[in-house]
PDB file of C-alpha atoms in Angstrom:
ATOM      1  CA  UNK G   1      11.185  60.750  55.949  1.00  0.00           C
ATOM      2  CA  UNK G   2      10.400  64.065  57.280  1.00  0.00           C
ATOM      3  CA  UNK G   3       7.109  65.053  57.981  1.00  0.00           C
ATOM      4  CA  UNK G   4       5.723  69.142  58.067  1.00  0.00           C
ATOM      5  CA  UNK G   5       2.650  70.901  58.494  1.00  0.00           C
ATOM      6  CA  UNK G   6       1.473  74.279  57.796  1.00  0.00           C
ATOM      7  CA  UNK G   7      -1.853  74.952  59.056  1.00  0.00           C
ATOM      8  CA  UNK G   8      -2.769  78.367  57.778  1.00  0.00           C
ATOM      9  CA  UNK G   9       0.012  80.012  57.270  1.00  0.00           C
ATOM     10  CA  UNK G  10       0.839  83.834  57.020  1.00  0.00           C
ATOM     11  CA  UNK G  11       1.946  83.944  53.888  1.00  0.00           C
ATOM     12  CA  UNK G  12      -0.214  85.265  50.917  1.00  0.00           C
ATOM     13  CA  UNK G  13      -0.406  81.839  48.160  1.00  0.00           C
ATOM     14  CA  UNK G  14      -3.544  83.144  46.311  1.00  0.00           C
ATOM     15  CA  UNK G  15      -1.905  80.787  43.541  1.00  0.00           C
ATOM     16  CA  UNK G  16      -0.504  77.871  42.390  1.00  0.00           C
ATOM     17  CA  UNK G  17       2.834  78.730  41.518  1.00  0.00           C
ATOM     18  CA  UNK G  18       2.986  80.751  44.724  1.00  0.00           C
ATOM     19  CA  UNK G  19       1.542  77.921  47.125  1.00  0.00           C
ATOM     20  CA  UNK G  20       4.905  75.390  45.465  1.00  0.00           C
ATOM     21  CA  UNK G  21       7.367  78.068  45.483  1.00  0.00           C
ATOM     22  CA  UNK G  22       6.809  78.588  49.271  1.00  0.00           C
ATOM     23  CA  UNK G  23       6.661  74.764  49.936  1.00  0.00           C
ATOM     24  CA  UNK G  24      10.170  74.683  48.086  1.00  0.00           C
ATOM     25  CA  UNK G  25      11.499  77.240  50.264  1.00  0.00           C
ATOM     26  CA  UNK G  26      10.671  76.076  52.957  1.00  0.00           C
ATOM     27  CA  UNK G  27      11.646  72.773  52.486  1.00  0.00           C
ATOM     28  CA  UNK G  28      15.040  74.468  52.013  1.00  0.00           C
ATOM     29  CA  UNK G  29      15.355  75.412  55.093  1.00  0.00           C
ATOM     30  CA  UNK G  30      14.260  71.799  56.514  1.00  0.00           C
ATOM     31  CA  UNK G  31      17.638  70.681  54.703  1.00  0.00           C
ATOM     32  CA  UNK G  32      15.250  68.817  51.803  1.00  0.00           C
ATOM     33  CA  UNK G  33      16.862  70.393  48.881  1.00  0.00           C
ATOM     34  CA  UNK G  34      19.895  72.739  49.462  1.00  0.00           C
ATOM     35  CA  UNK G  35      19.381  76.499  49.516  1.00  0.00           C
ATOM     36  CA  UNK G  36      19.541  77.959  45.747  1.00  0.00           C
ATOM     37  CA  UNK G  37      18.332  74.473  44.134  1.00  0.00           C
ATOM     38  CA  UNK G  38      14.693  75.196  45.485  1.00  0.00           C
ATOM     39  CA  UNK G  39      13.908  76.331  41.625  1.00  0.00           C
ATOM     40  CA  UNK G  40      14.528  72.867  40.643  1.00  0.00           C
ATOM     41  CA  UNK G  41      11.440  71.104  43.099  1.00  0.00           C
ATOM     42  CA  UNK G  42       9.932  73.823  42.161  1.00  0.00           C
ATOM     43  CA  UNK G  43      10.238  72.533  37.978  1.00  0.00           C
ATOM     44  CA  UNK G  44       9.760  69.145  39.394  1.00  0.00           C
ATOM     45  CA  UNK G  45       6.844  69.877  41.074  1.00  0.00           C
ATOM     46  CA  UNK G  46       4.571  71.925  38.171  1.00  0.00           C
ATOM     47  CA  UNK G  47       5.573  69.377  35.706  1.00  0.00           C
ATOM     48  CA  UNK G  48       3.743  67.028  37.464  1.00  0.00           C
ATOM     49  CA  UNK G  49       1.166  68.693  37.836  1.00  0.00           C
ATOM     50  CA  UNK G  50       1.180  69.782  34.497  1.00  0.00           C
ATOM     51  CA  UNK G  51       0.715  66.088  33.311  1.00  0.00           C
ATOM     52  CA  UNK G  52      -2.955  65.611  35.121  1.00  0.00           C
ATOM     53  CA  UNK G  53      -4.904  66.558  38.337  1.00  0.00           C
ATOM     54  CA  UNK G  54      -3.497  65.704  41.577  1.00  0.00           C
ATOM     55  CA  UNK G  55      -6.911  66.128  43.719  1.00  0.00           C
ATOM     56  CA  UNK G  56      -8.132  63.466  46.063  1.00  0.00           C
ATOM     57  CA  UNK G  57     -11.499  64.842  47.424  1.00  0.00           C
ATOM     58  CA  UNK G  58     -12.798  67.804  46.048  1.00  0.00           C
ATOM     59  CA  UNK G  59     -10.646  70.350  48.267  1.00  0.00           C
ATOM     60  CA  UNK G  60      -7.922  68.194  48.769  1.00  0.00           C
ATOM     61  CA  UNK G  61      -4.413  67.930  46.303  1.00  0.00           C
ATOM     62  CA  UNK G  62      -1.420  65.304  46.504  1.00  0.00           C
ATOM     63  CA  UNK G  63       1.430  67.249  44.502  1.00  0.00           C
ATOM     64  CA  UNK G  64       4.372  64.802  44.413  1.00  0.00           C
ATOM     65  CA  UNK G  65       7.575  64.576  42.228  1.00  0.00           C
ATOM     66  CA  UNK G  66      10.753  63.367  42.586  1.00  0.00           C
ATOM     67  CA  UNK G  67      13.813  65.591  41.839  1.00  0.00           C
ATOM     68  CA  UNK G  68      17.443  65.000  41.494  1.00  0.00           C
ATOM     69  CA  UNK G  69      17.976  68.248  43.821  1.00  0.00           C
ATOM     70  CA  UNK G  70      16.233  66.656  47.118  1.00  0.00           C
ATOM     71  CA  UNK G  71      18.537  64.963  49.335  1.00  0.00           C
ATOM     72  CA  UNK G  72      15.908  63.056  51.414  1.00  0.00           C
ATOM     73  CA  UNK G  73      12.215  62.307  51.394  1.00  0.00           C
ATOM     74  CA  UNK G  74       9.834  64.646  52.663  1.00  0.00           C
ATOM     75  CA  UNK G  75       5.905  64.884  53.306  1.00  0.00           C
ATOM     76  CA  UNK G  76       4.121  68.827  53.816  1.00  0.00           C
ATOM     77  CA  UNK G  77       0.957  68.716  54.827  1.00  0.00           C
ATOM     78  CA  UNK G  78      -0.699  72.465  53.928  1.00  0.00           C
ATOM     79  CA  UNK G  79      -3.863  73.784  55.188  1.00  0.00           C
ATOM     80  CA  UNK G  80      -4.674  77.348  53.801  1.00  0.00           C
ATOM     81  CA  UNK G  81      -6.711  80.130  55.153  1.00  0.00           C
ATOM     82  CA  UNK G  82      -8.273  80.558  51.718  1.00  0.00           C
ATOM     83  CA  UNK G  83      -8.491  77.714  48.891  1.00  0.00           C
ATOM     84  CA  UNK G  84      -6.741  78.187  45.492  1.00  0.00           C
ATOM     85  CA  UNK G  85      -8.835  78.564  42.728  1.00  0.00           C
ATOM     86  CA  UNK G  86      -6.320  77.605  40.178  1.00  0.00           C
ATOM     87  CA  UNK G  87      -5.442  74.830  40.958  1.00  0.00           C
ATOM     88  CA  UNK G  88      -7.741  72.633  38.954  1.00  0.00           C
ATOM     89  CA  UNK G  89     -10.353  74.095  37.151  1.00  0.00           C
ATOM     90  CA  UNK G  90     -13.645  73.970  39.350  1.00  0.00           C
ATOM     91  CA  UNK G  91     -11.908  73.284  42.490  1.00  0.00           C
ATOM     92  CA  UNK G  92     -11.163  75.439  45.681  1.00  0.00           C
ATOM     93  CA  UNK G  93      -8.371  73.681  47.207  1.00  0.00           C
ATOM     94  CA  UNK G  94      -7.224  74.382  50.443  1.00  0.00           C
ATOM     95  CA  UNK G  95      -5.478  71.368  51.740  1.00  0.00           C
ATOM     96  CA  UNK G  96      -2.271  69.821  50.225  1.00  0.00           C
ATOM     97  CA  UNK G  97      -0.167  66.737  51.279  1.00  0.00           C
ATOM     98  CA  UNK G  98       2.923  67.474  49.127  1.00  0.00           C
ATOM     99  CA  UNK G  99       5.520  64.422  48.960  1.00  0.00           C
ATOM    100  CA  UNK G 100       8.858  65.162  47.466  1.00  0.00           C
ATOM    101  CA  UNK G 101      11.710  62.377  47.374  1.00  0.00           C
ATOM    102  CA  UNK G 102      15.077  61.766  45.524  1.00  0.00           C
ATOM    103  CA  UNK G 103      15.462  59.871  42.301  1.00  0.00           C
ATOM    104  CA  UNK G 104      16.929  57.352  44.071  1.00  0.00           C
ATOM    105  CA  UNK G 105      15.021  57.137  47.714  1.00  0.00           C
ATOM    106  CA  UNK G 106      16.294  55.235  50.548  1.00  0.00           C
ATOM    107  CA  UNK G 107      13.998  51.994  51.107  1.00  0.00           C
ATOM    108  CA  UNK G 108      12.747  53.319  54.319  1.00  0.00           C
ATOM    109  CA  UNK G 109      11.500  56.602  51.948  1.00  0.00           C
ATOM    110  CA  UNK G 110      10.108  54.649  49.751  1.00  0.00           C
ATOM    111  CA  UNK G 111       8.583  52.284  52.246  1.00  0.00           C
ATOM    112  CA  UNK G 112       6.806  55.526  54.036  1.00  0.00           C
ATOM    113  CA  UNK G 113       5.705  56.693  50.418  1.00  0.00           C
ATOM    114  CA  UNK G 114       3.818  53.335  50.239  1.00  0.00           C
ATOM    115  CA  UNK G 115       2.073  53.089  53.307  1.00  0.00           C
ATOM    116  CA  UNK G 116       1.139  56.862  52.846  1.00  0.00           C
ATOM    117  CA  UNK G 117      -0.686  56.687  49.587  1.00  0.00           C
ATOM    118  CA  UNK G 118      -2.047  53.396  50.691  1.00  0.00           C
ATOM    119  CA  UNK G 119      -3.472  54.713  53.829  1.00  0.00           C
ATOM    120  CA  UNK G 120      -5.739  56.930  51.320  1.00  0.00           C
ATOM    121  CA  UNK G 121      -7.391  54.428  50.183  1.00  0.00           C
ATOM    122  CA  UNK G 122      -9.453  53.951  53.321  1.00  0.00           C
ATOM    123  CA  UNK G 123     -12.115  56.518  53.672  1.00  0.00           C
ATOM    124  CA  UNK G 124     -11.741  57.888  57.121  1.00  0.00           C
ATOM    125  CA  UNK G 125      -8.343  58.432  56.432  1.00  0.00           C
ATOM    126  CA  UNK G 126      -8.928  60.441  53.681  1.00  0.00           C
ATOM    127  CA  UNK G 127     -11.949  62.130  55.182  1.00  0.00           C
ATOM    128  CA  UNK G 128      -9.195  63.340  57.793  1.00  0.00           C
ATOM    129  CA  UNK G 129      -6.886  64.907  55.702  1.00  0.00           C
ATOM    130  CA  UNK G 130      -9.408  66.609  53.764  1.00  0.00           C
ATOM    131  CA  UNK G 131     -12.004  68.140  56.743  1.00  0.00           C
ATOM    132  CA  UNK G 132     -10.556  67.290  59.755  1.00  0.00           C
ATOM    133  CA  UNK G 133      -9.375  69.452  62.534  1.00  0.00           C
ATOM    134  CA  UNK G 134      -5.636  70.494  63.248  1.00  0.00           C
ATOM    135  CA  UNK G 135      -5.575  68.211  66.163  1.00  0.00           C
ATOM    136  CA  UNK G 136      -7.109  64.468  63.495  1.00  0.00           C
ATOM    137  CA  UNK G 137      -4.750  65.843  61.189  1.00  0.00           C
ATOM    138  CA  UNK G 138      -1.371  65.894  63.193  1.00  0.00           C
ATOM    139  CA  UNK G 139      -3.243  62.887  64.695  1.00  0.00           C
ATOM    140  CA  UNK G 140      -2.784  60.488  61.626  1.00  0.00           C
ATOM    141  CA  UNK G 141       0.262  62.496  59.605  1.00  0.00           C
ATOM    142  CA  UNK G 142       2.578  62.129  62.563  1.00  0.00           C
TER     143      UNK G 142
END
């Protein structure tokens, strides 16, 4: 399962739509989803999110969806300059650990997608991912 991080990218995602359409993109050129089917993760993606919050700490978002267009599992870790305000009402989010997998994944996808979400459960982990440093990230998400 592929693993990316963004730490602070260039790119101007002062919203939602913006932050998963860039995600989508560039998982397209990771080989995730093939080049012109990024609109579908992108579908995938917002319904999800449309069907309840996705926040784990108070600055911190899981986005996940599966879609038929992704040929193999991926995790993006994002770390923006400047939170989202739209993402869920009250929050400023400005770290994201998006996971996006097939509608069938392979068992060794869906074997990293378990230990993943389970590793969130302990506190430090999750304390990581949502203050820590460049270096504790890239630390535990490698």
């Amino acid at each position: 399962m592929k693993r990316l991080m963004v730490w602070e990218p260039a790119l101007a995602a002062n919203d939602k739509h913006t932050l998963i359409s860039s995600v989508a993109e560039s998982l397209a050129w990771q080989g995730v989803v093939p080049f012109g089917e990024q609109d579908a993760l992108v579908e995938a993606l917002v319904a999800r999110e449309d069907l309840g919050n996705t926040l784990i700490a108070t600055n911190t978002a899981i986005p996940h969806a599966t879609c038929p267009a992704v040929t193999e599992g991926a995790f993006v870790y994002v770390k923006l300059a400047e939170p989202l305000l739209d993402w869920s009402e009250g929050a400023a989010v400005d770290r994201f650990v998006f996971t996006v997998v097939p509608e069938q994944p392979s068992a060794d996808d869906g074997e990293a997608v378990k230990r993943f979400f389970t590793s969130l459960a302990d506190d430090a982990v999750l304390n990581v991912f949502s203050t820590g440093s460049q270096e504790s990230v890239t630390q535990i998400f490698q």
